[in-house]
XYZ file of N, CA and C in Angstrom:
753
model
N 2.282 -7.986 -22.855
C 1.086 -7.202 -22.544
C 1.174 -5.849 -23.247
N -0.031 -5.449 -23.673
C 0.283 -4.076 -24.593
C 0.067 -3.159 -23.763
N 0.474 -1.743 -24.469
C 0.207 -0.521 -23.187
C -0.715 -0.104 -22.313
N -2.045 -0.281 -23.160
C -3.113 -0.293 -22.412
C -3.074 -1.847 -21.112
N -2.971 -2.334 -20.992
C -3.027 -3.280 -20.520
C -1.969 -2.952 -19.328
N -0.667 -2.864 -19.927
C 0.235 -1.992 -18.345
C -0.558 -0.581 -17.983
N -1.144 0.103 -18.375
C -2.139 1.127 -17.501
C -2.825 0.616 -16.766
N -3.948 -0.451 -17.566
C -5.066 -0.563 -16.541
C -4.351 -1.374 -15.136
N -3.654 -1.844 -15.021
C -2.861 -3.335 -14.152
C -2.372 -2.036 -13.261
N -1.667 -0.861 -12.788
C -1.082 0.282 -12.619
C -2.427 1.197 -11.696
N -3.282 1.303 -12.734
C -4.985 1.800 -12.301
C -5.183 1.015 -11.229
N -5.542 -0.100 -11.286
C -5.877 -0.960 -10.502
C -5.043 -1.296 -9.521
N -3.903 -1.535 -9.423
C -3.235 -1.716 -8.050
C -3.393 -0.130 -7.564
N -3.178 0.863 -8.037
C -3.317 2.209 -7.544
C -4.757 1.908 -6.802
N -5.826 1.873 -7.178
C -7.148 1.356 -6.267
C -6.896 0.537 -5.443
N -6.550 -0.371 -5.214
C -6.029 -1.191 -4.208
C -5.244 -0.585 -2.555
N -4.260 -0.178 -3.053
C -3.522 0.563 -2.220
C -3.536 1.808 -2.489
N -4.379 2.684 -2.266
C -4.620 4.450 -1.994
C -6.106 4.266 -1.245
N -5.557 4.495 -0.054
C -6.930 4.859 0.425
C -7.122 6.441 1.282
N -8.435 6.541 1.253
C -8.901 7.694 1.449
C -8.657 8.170 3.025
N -7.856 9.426 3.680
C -7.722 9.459 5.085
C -8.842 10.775 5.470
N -9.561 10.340 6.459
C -10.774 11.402 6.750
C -10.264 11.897 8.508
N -10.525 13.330 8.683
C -10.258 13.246 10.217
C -11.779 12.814 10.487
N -11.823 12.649 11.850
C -13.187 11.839 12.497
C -13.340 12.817 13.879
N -12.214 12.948 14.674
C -12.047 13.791 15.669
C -10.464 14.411 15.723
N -10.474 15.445 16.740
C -9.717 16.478 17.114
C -8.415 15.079 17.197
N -7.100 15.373 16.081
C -5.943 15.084 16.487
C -6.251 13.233 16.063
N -7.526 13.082 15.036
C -7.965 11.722 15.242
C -8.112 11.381 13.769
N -7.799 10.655 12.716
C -7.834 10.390 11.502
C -8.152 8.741 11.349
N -8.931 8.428 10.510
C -9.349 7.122 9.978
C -9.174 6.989 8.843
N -8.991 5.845 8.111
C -8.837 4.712 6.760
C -10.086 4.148 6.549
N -10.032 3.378 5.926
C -11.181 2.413 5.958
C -10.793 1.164 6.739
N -9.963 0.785 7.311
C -9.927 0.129 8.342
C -8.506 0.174 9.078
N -8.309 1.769 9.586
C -6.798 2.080 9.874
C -7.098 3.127 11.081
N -7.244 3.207 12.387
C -7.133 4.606 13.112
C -5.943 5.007 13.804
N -5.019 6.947 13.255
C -4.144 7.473 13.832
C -4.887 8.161 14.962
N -4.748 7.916 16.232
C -5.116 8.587 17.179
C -3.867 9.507 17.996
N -3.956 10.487 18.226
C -2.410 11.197 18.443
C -2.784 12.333 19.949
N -4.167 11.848 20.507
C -4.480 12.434 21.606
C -3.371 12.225 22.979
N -2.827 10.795 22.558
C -2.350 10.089 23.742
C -1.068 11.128 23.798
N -0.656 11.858 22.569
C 0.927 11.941 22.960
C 1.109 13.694 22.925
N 1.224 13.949 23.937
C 1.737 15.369 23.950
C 2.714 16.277 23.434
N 4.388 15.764 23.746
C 5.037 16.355 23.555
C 6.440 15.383 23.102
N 7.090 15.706 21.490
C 8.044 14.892 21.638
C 9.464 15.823 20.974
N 10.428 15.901 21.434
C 11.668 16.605 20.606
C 12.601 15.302 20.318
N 13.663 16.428 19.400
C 14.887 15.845 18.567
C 15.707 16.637 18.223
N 17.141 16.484 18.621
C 18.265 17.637 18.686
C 19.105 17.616 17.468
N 19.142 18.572 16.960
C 20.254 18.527 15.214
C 21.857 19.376 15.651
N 22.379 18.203 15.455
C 23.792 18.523 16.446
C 24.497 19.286 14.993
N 23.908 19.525 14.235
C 24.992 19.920 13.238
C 24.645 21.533 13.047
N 23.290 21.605 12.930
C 22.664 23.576 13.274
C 23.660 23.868 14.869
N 23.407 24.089 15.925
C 22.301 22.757 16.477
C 20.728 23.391 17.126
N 20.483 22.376 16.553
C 18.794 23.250 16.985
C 17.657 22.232 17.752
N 16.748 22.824 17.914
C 16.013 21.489 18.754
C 15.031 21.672 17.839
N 14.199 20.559 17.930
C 12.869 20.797 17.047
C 11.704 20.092 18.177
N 10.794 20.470 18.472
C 9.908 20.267 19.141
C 8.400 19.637 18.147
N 7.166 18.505 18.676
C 6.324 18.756 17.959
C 5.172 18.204 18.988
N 4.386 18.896 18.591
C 3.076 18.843 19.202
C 1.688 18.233 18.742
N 1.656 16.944 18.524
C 1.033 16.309 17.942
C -1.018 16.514 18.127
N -0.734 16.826 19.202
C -2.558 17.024 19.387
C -2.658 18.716 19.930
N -1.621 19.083 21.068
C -2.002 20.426 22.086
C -0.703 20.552 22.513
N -0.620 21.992 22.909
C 0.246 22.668 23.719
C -0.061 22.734 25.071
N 0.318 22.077 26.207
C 0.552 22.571 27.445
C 0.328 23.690 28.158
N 0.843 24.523 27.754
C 0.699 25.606 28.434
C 1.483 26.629 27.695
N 1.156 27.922 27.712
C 1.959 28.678 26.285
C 3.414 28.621 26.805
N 3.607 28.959 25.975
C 5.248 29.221 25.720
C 5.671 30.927 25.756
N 6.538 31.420 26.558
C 7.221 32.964 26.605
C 8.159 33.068 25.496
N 6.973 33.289 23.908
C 7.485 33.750 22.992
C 6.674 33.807 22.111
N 6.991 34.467 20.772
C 6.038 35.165 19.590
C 5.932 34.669 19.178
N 6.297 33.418 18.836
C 6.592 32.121 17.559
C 5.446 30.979 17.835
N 5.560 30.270 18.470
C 5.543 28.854 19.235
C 4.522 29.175 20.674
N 2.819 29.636 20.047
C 2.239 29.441 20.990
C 0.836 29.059 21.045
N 0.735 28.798 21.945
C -0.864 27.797 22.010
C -1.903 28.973 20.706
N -1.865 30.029 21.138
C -3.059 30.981 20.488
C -2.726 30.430 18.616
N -1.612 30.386 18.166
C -0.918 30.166 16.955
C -1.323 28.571 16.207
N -1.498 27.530 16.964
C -1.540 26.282 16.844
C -0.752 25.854 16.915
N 0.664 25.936 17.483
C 1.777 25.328 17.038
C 2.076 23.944 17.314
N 2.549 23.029 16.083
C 2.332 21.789 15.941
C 4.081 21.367 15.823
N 4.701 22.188 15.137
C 5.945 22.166 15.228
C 7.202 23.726 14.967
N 8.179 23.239 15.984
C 8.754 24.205 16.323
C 10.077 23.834 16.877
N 10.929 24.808 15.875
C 12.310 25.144 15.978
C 13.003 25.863 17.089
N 14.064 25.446 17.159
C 14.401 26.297 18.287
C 15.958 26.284 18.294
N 16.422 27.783 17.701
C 17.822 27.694 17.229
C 18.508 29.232 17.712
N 19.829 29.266 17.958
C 20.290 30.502 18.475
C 19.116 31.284 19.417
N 18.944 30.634 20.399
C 18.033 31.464 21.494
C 16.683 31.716 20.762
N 16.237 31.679 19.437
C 14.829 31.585 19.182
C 13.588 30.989 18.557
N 12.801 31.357 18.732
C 12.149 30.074 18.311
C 11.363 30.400 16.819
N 11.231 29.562 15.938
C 10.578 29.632 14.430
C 9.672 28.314 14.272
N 8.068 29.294 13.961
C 6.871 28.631 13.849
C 7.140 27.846 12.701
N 7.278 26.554 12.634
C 7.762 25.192 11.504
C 5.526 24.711 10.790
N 4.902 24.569 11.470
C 3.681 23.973 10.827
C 2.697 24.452 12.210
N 1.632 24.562 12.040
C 0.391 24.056 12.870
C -0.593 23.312 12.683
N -1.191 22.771 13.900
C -2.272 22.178 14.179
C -3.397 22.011 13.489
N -3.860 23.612 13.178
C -5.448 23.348 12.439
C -4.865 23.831 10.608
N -3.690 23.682 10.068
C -3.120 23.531 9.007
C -2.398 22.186 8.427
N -3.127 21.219 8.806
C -2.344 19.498 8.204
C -2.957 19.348 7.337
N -2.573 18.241 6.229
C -2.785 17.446 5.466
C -2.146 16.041 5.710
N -3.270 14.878 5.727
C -2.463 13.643 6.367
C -2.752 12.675 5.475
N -2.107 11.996 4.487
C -2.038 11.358 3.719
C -1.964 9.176 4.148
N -1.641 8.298 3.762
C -1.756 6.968 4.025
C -0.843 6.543 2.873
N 0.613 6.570 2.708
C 1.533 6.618 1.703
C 1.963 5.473 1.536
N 1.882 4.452 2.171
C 2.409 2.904 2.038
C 1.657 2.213 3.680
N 1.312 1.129 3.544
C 0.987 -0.129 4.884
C 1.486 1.012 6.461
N 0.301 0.902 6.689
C 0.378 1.206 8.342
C 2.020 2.476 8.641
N 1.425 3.384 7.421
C 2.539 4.925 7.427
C 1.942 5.988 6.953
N 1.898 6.548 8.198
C 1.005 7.813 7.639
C 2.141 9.179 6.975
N 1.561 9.833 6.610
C 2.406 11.222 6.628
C 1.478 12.526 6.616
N 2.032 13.362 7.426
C 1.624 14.482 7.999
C 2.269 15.604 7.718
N 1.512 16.754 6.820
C 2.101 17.950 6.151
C 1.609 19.285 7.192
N 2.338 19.465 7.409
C 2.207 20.779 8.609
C 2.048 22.021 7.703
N 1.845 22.985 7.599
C 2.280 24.485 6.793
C 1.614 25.577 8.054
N 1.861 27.093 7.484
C 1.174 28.258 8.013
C 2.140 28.261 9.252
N 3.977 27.968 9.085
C 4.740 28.222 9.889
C 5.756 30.116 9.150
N 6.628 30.062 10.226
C 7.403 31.369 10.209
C 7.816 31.477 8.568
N 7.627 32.653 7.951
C 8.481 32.325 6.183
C 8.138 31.300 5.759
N 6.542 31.310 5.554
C 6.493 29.862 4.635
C 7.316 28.829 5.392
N 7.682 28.341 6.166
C 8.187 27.022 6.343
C 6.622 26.307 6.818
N 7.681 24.424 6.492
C 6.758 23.428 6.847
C 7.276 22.927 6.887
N 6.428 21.454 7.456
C 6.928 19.842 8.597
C 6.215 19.179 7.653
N 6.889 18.171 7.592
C 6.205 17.018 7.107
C 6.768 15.780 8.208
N 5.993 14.931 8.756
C 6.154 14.161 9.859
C 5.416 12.589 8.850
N 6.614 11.604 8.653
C 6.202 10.324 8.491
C 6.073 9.514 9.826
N 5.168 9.077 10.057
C 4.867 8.544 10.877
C 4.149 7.144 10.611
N 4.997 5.778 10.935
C 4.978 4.408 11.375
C 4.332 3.798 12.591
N 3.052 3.227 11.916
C 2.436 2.780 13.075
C 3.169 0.849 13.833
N 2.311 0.873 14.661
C 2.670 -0.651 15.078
C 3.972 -0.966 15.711
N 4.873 0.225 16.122
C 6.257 -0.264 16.692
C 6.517 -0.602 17.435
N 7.742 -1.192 18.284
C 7.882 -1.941 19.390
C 7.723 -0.686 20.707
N 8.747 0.677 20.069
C 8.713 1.201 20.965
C 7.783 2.839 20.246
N 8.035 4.218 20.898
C 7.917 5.158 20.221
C 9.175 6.265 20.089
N 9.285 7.131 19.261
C 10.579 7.652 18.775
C 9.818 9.007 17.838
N 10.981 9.754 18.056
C 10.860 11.059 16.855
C 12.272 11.392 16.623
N 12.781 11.649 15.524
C 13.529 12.057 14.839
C 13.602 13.230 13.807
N 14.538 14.052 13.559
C 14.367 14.889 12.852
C 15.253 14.309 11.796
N 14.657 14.505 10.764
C 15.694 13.743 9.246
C 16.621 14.883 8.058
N 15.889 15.559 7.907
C 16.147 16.759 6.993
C 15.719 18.294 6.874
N 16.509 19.132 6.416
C 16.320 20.013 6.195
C 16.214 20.626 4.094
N 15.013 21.258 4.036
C 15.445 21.703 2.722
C 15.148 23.502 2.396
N 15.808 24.022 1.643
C 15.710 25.001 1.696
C 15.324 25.411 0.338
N 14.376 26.817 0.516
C 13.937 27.489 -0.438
C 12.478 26.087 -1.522
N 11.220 26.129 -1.117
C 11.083 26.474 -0.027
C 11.439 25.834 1.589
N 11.520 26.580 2.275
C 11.924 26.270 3.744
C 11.436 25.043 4.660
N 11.822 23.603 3.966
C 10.888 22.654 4.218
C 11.846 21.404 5.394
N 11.378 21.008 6.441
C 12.003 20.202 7.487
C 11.014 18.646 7.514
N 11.464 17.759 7.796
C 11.292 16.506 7.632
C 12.177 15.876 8.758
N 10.434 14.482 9.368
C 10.721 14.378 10.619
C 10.253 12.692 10.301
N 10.761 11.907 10.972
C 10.582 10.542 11.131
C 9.624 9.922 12.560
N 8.622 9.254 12.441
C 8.104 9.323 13.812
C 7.548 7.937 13.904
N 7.977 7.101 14.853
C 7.435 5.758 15.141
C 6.698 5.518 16.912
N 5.359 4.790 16.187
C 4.292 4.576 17.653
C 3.699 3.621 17.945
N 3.441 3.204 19.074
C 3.750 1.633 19.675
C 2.196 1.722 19.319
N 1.253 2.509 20.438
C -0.025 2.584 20.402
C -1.282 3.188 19.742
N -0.625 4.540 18.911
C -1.851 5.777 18.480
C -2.540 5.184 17.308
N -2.044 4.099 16.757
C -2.370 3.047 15.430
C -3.414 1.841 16.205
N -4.711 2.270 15.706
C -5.183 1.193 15.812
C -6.451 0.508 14.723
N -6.035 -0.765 14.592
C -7.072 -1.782 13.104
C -8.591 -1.506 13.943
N -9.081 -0.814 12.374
C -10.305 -0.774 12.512
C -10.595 0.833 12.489
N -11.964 1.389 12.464
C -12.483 2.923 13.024
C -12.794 2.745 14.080
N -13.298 4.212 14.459
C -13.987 4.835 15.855
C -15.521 4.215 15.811
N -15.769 3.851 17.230
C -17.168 3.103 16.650
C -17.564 1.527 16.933
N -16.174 1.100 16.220
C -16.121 -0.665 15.968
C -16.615 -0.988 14.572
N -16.604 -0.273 13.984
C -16.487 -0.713 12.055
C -14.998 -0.464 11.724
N -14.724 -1.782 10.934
C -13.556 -2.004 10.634
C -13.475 -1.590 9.378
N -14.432 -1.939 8.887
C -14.528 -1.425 7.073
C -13.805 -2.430 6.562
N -13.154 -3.505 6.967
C -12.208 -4.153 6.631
C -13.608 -5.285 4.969
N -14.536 -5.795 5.315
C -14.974 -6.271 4.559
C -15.654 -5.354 3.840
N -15.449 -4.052 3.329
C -15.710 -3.357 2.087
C -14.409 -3.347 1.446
N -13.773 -3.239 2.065
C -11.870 -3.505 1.445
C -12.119 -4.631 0.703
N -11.990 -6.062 1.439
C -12.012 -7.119 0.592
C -12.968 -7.165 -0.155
N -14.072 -6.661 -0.569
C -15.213 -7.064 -1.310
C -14.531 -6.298 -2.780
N -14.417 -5.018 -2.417
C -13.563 -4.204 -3.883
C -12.729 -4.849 -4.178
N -11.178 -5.482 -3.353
C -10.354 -6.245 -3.687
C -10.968 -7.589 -4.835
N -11.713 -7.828 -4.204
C -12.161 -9.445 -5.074
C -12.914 -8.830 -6.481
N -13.676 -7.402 -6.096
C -14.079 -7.022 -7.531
C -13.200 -6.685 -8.730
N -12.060 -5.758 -7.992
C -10.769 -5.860 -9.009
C -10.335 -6.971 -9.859
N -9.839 -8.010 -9.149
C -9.145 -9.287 -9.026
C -10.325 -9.606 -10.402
N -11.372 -9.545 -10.371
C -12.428 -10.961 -11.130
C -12.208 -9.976 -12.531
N -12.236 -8.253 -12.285
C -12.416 -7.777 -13.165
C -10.885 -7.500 -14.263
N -10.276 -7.859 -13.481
C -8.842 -8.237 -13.760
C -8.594 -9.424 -14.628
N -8.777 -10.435 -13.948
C -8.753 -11.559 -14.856
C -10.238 -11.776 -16.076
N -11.273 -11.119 -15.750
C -11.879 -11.012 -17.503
C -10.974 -10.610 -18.713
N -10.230 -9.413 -17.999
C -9.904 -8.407 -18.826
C -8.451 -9.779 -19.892
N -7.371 -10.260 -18.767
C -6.518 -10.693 -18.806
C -6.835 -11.856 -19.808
N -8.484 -12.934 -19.511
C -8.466 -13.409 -20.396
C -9.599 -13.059 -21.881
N -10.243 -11.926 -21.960
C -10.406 -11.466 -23.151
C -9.251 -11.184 -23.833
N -8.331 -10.044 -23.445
C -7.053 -9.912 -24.256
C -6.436 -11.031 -24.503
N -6.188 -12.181 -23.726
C -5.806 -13.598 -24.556
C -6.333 -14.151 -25.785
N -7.279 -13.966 -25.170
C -8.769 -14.810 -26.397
C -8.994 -13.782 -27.686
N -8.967 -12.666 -27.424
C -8.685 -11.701 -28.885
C -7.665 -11.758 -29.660
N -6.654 -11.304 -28.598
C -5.139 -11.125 -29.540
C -4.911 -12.630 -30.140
N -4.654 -13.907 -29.236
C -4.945 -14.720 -29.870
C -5.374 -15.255 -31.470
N -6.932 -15.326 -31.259
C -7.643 -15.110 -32.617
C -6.852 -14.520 -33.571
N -6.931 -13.261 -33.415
C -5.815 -12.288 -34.415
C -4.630 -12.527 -34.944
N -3.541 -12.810 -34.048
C -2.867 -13.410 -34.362
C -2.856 -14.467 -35.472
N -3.604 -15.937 -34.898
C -3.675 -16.694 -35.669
C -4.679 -16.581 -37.319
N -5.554 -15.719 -36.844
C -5.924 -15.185 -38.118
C -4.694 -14.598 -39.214
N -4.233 -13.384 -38.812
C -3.614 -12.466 -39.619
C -2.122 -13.449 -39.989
N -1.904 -14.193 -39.029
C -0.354 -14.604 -39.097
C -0.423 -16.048 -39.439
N -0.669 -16.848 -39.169
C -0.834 -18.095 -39.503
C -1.815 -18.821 -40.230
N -2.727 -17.495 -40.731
C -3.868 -18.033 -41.671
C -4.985 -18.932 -40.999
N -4.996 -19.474 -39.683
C -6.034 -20.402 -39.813
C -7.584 -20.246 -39.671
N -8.043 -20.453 -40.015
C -9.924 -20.502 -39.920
C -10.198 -21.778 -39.099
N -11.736 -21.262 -38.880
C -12.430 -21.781 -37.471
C -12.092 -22.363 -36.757
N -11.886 -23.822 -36.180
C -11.332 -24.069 -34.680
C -10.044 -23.627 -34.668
N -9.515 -23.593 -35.498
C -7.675 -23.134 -35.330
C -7.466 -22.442 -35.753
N -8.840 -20.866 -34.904
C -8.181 -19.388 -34.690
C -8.016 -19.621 -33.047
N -8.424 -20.758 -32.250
C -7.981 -20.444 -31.331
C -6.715 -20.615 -30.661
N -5.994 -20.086 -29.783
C -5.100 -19.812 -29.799
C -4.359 -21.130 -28.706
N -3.046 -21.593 -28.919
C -2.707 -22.891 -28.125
C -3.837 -23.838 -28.500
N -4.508 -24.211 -29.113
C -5.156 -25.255 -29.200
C -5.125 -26.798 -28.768
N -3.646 -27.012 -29.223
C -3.470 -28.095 -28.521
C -3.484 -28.511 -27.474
N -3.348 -27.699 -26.399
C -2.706 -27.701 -24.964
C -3.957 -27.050 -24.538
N -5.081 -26.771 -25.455
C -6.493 -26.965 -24.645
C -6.964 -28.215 -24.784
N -6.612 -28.931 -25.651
C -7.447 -30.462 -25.622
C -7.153 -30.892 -24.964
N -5.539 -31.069 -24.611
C -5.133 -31.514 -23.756
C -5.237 -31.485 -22.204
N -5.740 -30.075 -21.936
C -5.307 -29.599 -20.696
C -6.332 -30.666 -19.838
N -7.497 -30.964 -20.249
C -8.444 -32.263 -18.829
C -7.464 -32.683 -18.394
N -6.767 -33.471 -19.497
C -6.043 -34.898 -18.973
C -4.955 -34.335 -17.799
N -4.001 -33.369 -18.774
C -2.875 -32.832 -17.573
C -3.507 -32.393 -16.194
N -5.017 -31.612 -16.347
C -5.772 -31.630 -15.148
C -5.928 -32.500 -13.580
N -6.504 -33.657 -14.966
C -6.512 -35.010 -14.194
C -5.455 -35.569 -13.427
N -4.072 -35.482 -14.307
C -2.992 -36.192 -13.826
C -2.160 -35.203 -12.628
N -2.023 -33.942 -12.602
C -2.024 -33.014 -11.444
C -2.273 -33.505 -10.224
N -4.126 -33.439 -10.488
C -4.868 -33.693 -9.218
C -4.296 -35.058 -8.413
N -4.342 -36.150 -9.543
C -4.168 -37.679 -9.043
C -2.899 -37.929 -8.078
N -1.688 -36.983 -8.582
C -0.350 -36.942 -8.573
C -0.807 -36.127 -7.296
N -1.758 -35.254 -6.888
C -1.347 -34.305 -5.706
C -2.013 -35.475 -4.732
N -2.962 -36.536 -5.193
C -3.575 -36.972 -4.083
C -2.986 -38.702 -4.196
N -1.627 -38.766 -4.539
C -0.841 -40.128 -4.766
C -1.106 -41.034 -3.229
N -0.998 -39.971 -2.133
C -0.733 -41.009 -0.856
C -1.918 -41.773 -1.219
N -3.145 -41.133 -0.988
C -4.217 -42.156 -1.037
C -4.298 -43.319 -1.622
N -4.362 -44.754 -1.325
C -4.173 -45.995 -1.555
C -4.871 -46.290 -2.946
N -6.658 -45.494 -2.893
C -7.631 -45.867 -3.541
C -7.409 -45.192 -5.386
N -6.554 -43.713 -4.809
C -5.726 -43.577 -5.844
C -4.656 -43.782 -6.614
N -3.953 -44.773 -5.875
C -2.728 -45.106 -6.524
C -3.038 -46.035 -7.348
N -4.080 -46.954 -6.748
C -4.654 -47.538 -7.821
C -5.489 -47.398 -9.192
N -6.136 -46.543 -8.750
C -6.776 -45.684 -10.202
C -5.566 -45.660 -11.089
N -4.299 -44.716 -10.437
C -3.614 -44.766 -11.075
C -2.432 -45.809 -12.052
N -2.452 -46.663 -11.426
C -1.905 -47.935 -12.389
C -2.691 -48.372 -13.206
N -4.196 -48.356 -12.933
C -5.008 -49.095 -13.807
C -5.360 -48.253 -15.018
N -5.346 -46.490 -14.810
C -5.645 -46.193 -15.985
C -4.588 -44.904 -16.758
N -3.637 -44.264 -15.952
C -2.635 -43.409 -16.198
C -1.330 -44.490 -17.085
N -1.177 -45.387 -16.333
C 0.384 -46.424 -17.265
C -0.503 -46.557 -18.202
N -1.669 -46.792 -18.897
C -2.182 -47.415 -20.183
C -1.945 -45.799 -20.969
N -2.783 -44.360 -20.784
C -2.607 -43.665 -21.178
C -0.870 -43.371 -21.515
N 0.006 -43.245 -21.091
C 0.930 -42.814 -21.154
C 2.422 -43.816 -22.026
N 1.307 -45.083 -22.119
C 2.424 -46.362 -22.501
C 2.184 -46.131 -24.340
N 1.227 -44.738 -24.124
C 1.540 -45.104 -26.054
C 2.144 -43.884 -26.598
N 2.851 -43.261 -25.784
C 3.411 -41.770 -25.604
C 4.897 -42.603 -26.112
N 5.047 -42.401 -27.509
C 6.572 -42.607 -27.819
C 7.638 -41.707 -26.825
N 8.855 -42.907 -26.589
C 10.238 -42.093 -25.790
C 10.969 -41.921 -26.875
């Protein structure tokens, strides 16, 4: 396949799998047939035994404020540190960006925390149970990374009862058809060319494999017959007219 040809194939699965994430409501994000709902879950931590620090996150709301400067309802705080007795604003609430990075996984970019820091929260829908984890730390800029799996806030389909699911497949099948034009024009050109420039031949034998198009009915035929052997009415077809074809096929 030539270069253009690994682009467009690249283009096109990129259309396939990137889809667009819209919020819809407060703490509420949709796909075209994907909803993160994160109302249900209030409050979840994860302890880093090696700082050691706690990290707290607040997926929709704060409770009730917190007795400190960092980490409070007025602030948005969505995530929050909590190390040597104090606490450091990590991301908020009305500062996300929520992306759809691979099958039923969202990810969630927090910013507008203490010193430039930020959260980024991957989050796995469909799990058995639910979980948060804290994964990493990076520094300069001041960036923390959190792992998050949920039984329920994932659910197929939008708000509403439109799934969108058959505008998905309808593009899918438009790709796919527009895919294989493409796949067999570039056959049917390069082809030609080929046999033009390289093997010299003119009219029927610029096309390309020729033989194994004349051929291909019959191998067609004998496929099909061969897939549908149990049938009685075919086995007979088949003795009566496949052994004659094939008995003049030198061994």
């Amino acid at each position: 396949m030539n270069y253009f040809g690994i682009i467009l194939t690249v283009c096109l699965l990129n259309t396939v799998f990137t889809q667009e994430v819209k919020k819809v409501g407060d703490c509420v994000w949709a796909t075209s047939d994907l909803t993160l709902d994160l109302r249900g879950i209030d409050f979840v931590q994860d302890f880093d035994d090696n700082n050691p620090a706690t990290y707290r996150y607040y997926p929709c709301k704060i409770e009730s404020n917190w007795d400190d400067t960092e980490c409070t309802v007025s602030k948005q705080t969505a995530l929050c540190q909590e190390y040597g007795g104090s606490n450091y604003l990590i991301g908020r609430l009305n500062q996300v960006s929520v992306n759809l990075i691979k099958e039923n996984t969202f990810e969630l970019i927090y910013s507008g925390g203490s010193n430039s820091r930020t959260g980024t929260v991957t989050l796995t829908c469909f799990q058995n149970s639910d979980s948060f984890a804290f994964v990493r730390e990076e520094n300069y800029p001041i960036n923390y990374y959190f792992s998050m799996s949920v039984s329920t806030a994932c659910k197929n389909g939008v708000p509403g009862g439109s799934t969108g699911g058959d505008d998905g497949g309808f593009v899918l099948f438009i790709i796919l058809v527009l895919a294989s034009i493409f796949a067999v024009t570039t056959y049917i050109v390069g082809g030609m060319l080929f046999m033009y420039l390289h093997k010299k031949e003119r009219g029927i034998g610029l096309i390309p494999n020729l033989a194994f198009w004349k051929d291909s009915p019959f191998l067609f035929r004998d496929g099909f017959l061969f897939t549908f052997s149990f049938i009685p009415q075919v086995r007979e077809y088949m003795k009566d007219h496949i052994k004659e074809d094939y008995s003049k096929v030198p061994s």
